[in-house]
């Protein structure tokens, strides 16, 4: 049939509209047949499927060269330009606005094909939509001067007669169909206009991408509708379901078919940003499902393929000549304008597989130029990834080696860096999901006894995302192994801490850092997530310490897994609290906190005080206010008692509920307890050295930057607008500003430190109400022990707090007894701590022992520091100003140092000899931090060094082997600093000959007929060509060395006795000496069975060998008698043999030796009273049992809660609001 003209079809459409022609009768005369249209559409779809399938395939055989790659494009264009009569009749009916007939024709055509793929039908529907919404969009515009309405923007405007249909509809009605009107009519009322728009879009679908004017007009219509319905700015809008369906079913898929259009992308975001996070994420998820539809699937595949090609070229430092790699952010941005979901999904898929972590930052840089809607969609995709449960191919935790899944670590780092790069992105959705998921495995109902426990899947480890957000957006850079300088800078302000841990290179702009920090804080505060996160972390912490978790993971590697999970939870809590303290002022921080009693119910005391400390009023502010009042004349003198604010009084009331009622009877005051927990490291210590060094570094950087800037200015081709020159100018400004702010921070901290010290000086007299060993033990058990392992800053606080007590000359505090107490109590925690706590304890040990080394280094300096200082009293006195006071002598410090190192050595040696991998590793980690101050006494340092070198040579685990090798090197570098070294003087020839004869006599006494010794080892001599046993040689060398040093030792002993006062406390009768000179058969047997005997053959082989020879070698009785007789008859050897045996007892960490020493010390400790002078250097071993009694009495008191530090954690329930009883025992309970 000849082609029909547009005018002819319009005339036929008008006849159909007037009812003069029956549409069903006319349809049978039109070409082509329905079957032909169906076949044409089927051929096009088959070619479409081939096109989509070919994108993801690589033809290795080379058979694809002969295929037509443009077959689908030609088929699509053929259908698009088809001028069949049936399609053009539908176009004419739409142009005449005969909507009821057009609707019938379009529905019938949709059963055979997609009529909107034909440009005649599609353009008519687009023009009809523009005609409908035109008055609404321009209702506020000025009227035309001639009273005419502006025409619709269309190429086919001459063929559109939309107004005729609306006029006829008004005359004839709705044609009997209520749901389908006879004609459509424009309106300025959105409620009338919205249903008509949906009718047209149902036929147009999402193929309006060819008409950009219509697409932008529809987005403008929705934006105007939102402003009309919700005039208030800044409020979250909730759209009705009709508009939401229009957005995700029609407008967003249409935008996916449009090539990159920045204007359209910004227009879409101007609408979506008005919605809440729930509706936005819902729209994104529905948009993602539409990529399975026609044409969208092809576009999605092409976008993913292009994204992969671009990401293959991404490098960290791309050269400018590589246009793809250097401009990768530009190419990614172009793809994200139209199809952000496929592009970002391809990028994230690399993170979820084995991915090079060094490429995370370059991937983030690729999103540098992406629009805001793309950043919001990235937040949705990260949130969707976090919300997925664990499965066979998606694990959060590797239990075999107790490590986090790689995809989780990669996702955490990527999320932190991405949101730092785009701080304007909404974080509410992600933080909400993280908060809910942390409690995903702890909210289950309690189970009945005997029911199987659930396996921990690790879904709550999604908190790693939160930690990464705090680290990167909050600016809290963390260092796994901090140096001594970085530890000192922990006492400074935020700027000093960030400067100490920041890496070299270009520093970030402070304005950008502040913007990211404010964005994260706003997201946490606006939704009230801070108390919820604290509660979630508390529940997770108690779950890890519960019996259920212990039973489920009590097998091999269970302790390592527990350490990983517990340390991670604790670190997340510390990061969250520190971030809030830096980002919030004190009053805002206090407003974020839950009630005080609730905080103490959720956490142990150390964590509860840590959470509340930043919200309490400044400790030195009251003293400053009092000083200001005196200066202004309002008061004559500073008040003796400072009135505390209401928050501090409430804190004291809650603390009294959780503490036992007899706490103050032990000799400590409640204000002292509150003061200790209220203060921070910044209050009692000002790191002037750290500030000085930071200022020097900044000045050096500033000078180097100025030099580079001047060199560029002297260049012949100098361009002041060059990127390098402008970056140098910005760096100079940043360094100058940072230097000024760092000086301000330093002055503020020094002023605060001065105020705090003034108040402490005023209140120190009321701290120790009853000076006694019980008060010192309570100070260690209730204050030092719970706080020391909380963090590195708290460990340093405990060290500096002790030094501050000495500096203030605090009455009632005795330094020697304090060291006796903590070396007994805290060493119990060495074998039941995690990796993080082992490192923290190493820092505490190093700082505490450094102070002892400082005291024993110079006697003159020691006398100056201890002059008139009651902290160096040797005994406790009710009246610190008593006339008869015994002071701690310089020799007592040396003697105490050796004793304290011996106690610590026993605990460490048990860890080194343990069969558990975790205990050995924790001991090595502790030594890696404390090697500069412990061990330094030679008789303990040598065995530790030998044990670590043996571990280095024989350890089967590679990580322990490497760690032991590094620590052995560190310990060897400290040999020159070892103290109490044994004298090494070469004996004369006569003495050497006598030593050789004595050695031969001893070896001959144990000789057997078969050429072996009594213990089965081959004996060697110079005569028969066999070497002398090493044990005999070591014993002979020791004996010769003792002969040479005998006279010097006697003189030293006489000098010590001459310094002792005439009060009966002579050194020879000292209880400690009496304890150490006891040698029993149990000690000898334990020394033989101890693993440490291998490292101390030179000192203990004689005792062990004698005990064994008596049992096994009856044939050598005569020789043994001669040997023992020569030893008994040796003149002047009796005192020396006692000293050597006492050294063996200290060196062997056997159970019998430990029990004997503690029983002996306990007898002495039990006889001391408050008024009776007590030798503080005597070992208060009873404090160990007293410490255990503190823990066991917690349940009855209902308030004992200190974890591992002295009080049982099971008391919370008795006080009302206490926390789980499983918290107190921790690793030690699980090991038992």
Short mmCIF file of C-alpha atoms in Angstrom, two decimals, residues 715-904:
data_model
loop_
_atom_site.label_atom_id
_atom_site.label_comp_id
_atom_site.label_asym_id
_atom_site.label_seq_id
_atom_site.Cartn_x
_atom_site.Cartn_y
_atom_site.Cartn_z
CA UNK A 715 63.36 30.13 37.67
CA UNK A 716 63.35 31.75 34.21
CA UNK A 717 60.05 30.10 33.27
CA UNK A 718 58.41 30.96 36.57
CA UNK A 719 54.62 30.86 36.45
CA UNK A 720 52.86 32.17 39.58
CA UNK A 721 49.74 30.23 38.64
CA UNK A 722 51.49 26.85 38.41
CA UNK A 723 50.00 24.10 40.52
CA UNK A 724 53.27 23.33 42.32
CA UNK A 725 53.84 26.96 43.27
CA UNK A 726 50.31 27.41 44.56
CA UNK A 727 50.58 24.23 46.63
CA UNK A 728 53.79 25.53 48.21
CA UNK A 729 52.08 28.81 49.11
CA UNK A 730 49.22 26.90 50.73
CA UNK A 731 51.69 24.74 52.64
CA UNK A 732 53.47 27.82 54.01
CA UNK A 733 50.17 29.24 55.24
CA UNK A 734 49.20 25.91 56.78
CA UNK A 735 52.48 25.53 58.64
CA UNK A 736 52.34 29.08 59.99
CA UNK A 737 48.79 28.61 61.18
CA UNK A 738 49.59 25.24 62.75
CA UNK A 739 52.59 26.69 64.58
CA UNK A 740 50.47 29.47 66.09
CA UNK A 741 47.73 27.09 67.19
CA UNK A 742 50.26 24.64 68.63
CA UNK A 743 51.74 27.40 70.81
CA UNK A 744 48.26 28.35 71.98
CA UNK A 745 47.53 24.73 72.84
CA UNK A 746 50.78 24.53 74.80
CA UNK A 747 50.07 27.64 76.84
CA UNK A 748 46.54 26.45 77.64
CA UNK A 749 47.76 23.08 78.81
CA UNK A 750 50.50 24.57 80.97
CA UNK A 751 47.98 26.87 82.60
CA UNK A 752 45.59 23.98 83.23
CA UNK A 753 48.43 21.85 84.62
CA UNK A 754 49.38 24.66 86.98
CA UNK A 755 45.83 24.94 88.30
CA UNK A 756 45.52 21.19 88.79
CA UNK A 757 48.80 20.96 90.70
CA UNK A 758 47.76 23.85 92.94
CA UNK A 759 44.55 22.09 93.90
CA UNK A 760 46.32 18.78 94.44
CA UNK A 761 48.79 20.50 96.74
CA UNK A 762 45.90 21.82 98.76
CA UNK A 763 44.02 18.49 99.05
CA UNK A 764 46.89 16.00 99.46
CA UNK A 765 46.72 15.89 103.26
CA UNK A 766 43.32 14.19 103.25
CA UNK A 767 44.06 11.37 100.84
CA UNK A 768 45.62 8.68 103.07
CA UNK A 769 43.48 8.83 106.19
CA UNK A 770 45.08 5.78 107.81
CA UNK A 771 48.60 5.20 106.48
CA UNK A 772 49.20 1.48 106.59
CA UNK A 773 49.98 -1.50 104.35
CA UNK A 774 46.22 -1.97 103.94
CA UNK A 775 45.84 1.52 102.50
CA UNK A 776 48.70 0.96 100.07
CA UNK A 777 47.27 -2.40 99.02
CA UNK A 778 43.85 -0.81 98.50
CA UNK A 779 45.43 1.95 96.43
CA UNK A 780 47.02 -0.63 94.15
CA UNK A 781 44.02 -2.97 94.01
CA UNK A 782 41.22 -0.44 93.59
CA UNK A 783 42.92 2.28 91.58
CA UNK A 784 46.17 1.28 89.88
CA UNK A 785 45.28 -2.25 88.78
CA UNK A 786 41.91 -1.46 87.12
CA UNK A 787 43.27 1.53 85.24
CA UNK A 788 46.76 0.54 84.18
CA UNK A 789 45.72 -1.80 81.35
CA UNK A 790 42.98 0.43 79.91
CA UNK A 791 45.16 2.28 77.41
CA UNK A 792 48.69 3.55 76.89
CA UNK A 793 47.64 6.96 78.20
CA UNK A 794 46.19 5.41 81.37
CA UNK A 795 49.34 3.35 81.95
CA UNK A 796 51.43 6.51 81.71
CA UNK A 797 48.95 8.28 83.96
CA UNK A 798 49.47 5.70 86.69
CA UNK A 799 53.23 6.10 86.45
CA UNK A 800 53.14 9.89 86.54
CA UNK A 801 50.53 9.87 89.29
CA UNK A 802 52.92 7.92 91.53
CA UNK A 803 55.71 10.34 90.71
CA UNK A 804 53.35 13.21 91.43
CA UNK A 805 52.60 11.77 94.88
CA UNK A 806 56.33 11.68 95.57
CA UNK A 807 56.80 15.19 94.20
CA UNK A 808 53.99 16.56 96.35
CA UNK A 809 55.45 14.77 99.41
CA UNK A 810 52.09 13.20 100.07
CA UNK A 811 51.79 12.13 103.72
CA UNK A 812 50.86 8.49 104.18
CA UNK A 813 52.21 7.29 100.85
CA UNK A 814 55.25 5.01 101.14
CA UNK A 815 57.12 4.35 97.94
CA UNK A 816 58.85 1.10 98.95
CA UNK A 817 55.67 -0.54 100.16
CA UNK A 818 53.89 0.61 96.99
CA UNK A 819 56.49 -1.12 94.82
CA UNK A 820 56.20 -4.21 96.97
CA UNK A 821 52.43 -4.22 96.44
CA UNK A 822 52.26 -3.67 92.71
CA UNK A 823 55.05 -6.10 91.89
CA UNK A 824 53.00 -8.78 93.67
CA UNK A 825 49.53 -7.87 92.40
CA UNK A 826 50.15 -6.74 88.84
CA UNK A 827 52.50 -9.57 87.94
CA UNK A 828 49.49 -11.88 88.27
CA UNK A 829 48.03 -10.23 85.16
CA UNK A 830 50.98 -11.06 82.91
CA UNK A 831 49.82 -14.55 82.02
CA UNK A 832 46.14 -13.64 81.61
CA UNK A 833 46.23 -10.60 79.36
CA UNK A 834 45.68 -9.95 75.69
CA UNK A 835 48.25 -8.75 73.17
CA UNK A 836 47.24 -5.12 73.56
CA UNK A 837 47.32 -5.35 77.35
CA UNK A 838 50.75 -7.03 77.26
CA UNK A 839 52.18 -4.09 75.33
CA UNK A 840 50.52 -1.61 77.68
CA UNK A 841 51.88 -3.44 80.71
CA UNK A 842 55.32 -3.33 79.13
CA UNK A 843 55.08 0.46 78.87
CA UNK A 844 53.99 0.70 82.51
CA UNK A 845 56.80 -1.61 83.61
CA UNK A 846 59.38 0.39 81.70
CA UNK A 847 58.28 3.70 83.19
CA UNK A 848 58.01 2.39 86.75
CA UNK A 849 61.39 0.66 86.72
CA UNK A 850 62.98 3.69 85.05
CA UNK A 851 62.13 5.70 88.14
CA UNK A 852 63.88 3.14 90.34
CA UNK A 853 66.91 3.27 88.06
CA UNK A 854 66.83 7.05 88.32
CA UNK A 855 66.87 6.82 92.12
CA UNK A 856 69.72 4.32 92.32
CA UNK A 857 71.84 6.00 89.66
CA UNK A 858 73.41 8.69 91.89
CA UNK A 859 73.48 8.69 95.69
CA UNK A 860 73.89 12.46 96.00
CA UNK A 861 70.90 13.11 93.79
CA UNK A 862 68.95 10.50 95.72
CA UNK A 863 69.67 12.22 99.01
CA UNK A 864 68.53 15.56 97.59
CA UNK A 865 65.25 14.14 96.28
CA UNK A 866 64.42 12.20 99.44
CA UNK A 867 65.24 14.94 101.91
CA UNK A 868 62.25 15.59 104.21
CA UNK A 869 59.99 13.57 101.91
CA UNK A 870 57.62 11.30 103.89
CA UNK A 871 57.19 9.08 100.84
CA UNK A 872 60.65 7.67 101.58
CA UNK A 873 59.90 6.61 105.15
CA UNK A 874 61.01 3.08 105.78
CA UNK A 875 58.05 2.40 108.12
CA UNK A 876 54.51 3.67 108.57
CA UNK A 877 53.95 6.31 111.27
CA UNK A 878 50.75 7.74 112.60
CA UNK A 879 52.47 11.11 112.96
CA UNK A 880 54.55 11.89 109.83
CA UNK A 881 56.37 14.60 111.80
CA UNK A 882 57.61 12.22 114.46
CA UNK A 883 61.10 12.85 115.73
CA UNK A 884 62.29 9.26 115.49
CA UNK A 885 61.81 8.39 111.80
CA UNK A 886 63.70 5.75 109.89
CA UNK A 887 64.43 6.78 106.32
CA UNK A 888 65.01 4.64 103.28
CA UNK A 889 68.70 4.47 102.56
CA UNK A 890 70.36 4.43 99.17
CA UNK A 891 71.34 0.80 99.66
CA UNK A 892 67.72 -0.10 100.39
CA UNK A 893 66.71 1.14 96.96
CA UNK A 894 69.35 -1.06 95.35
CA UNK A 895 68.28 -4.02 97.39
CA UNK A 896 64.61 -3.40 96.61
CA UNK A 897 65.34 -3.04 92.91
CA UNK A 898 66.88 -6.49 92.80
CA UNK A 899 63.98 -7.98 94.75
CA UNK A 900 61.32 -6.36 92.53
CA UNK A 901 63.01 -7.52 89.37
CA UNK A 902 63.14 -11.01 90.83
CA UNK A 903 59.38 -11.06 91.30
CA UNK A 904 58.73 -9.83 87.80
#
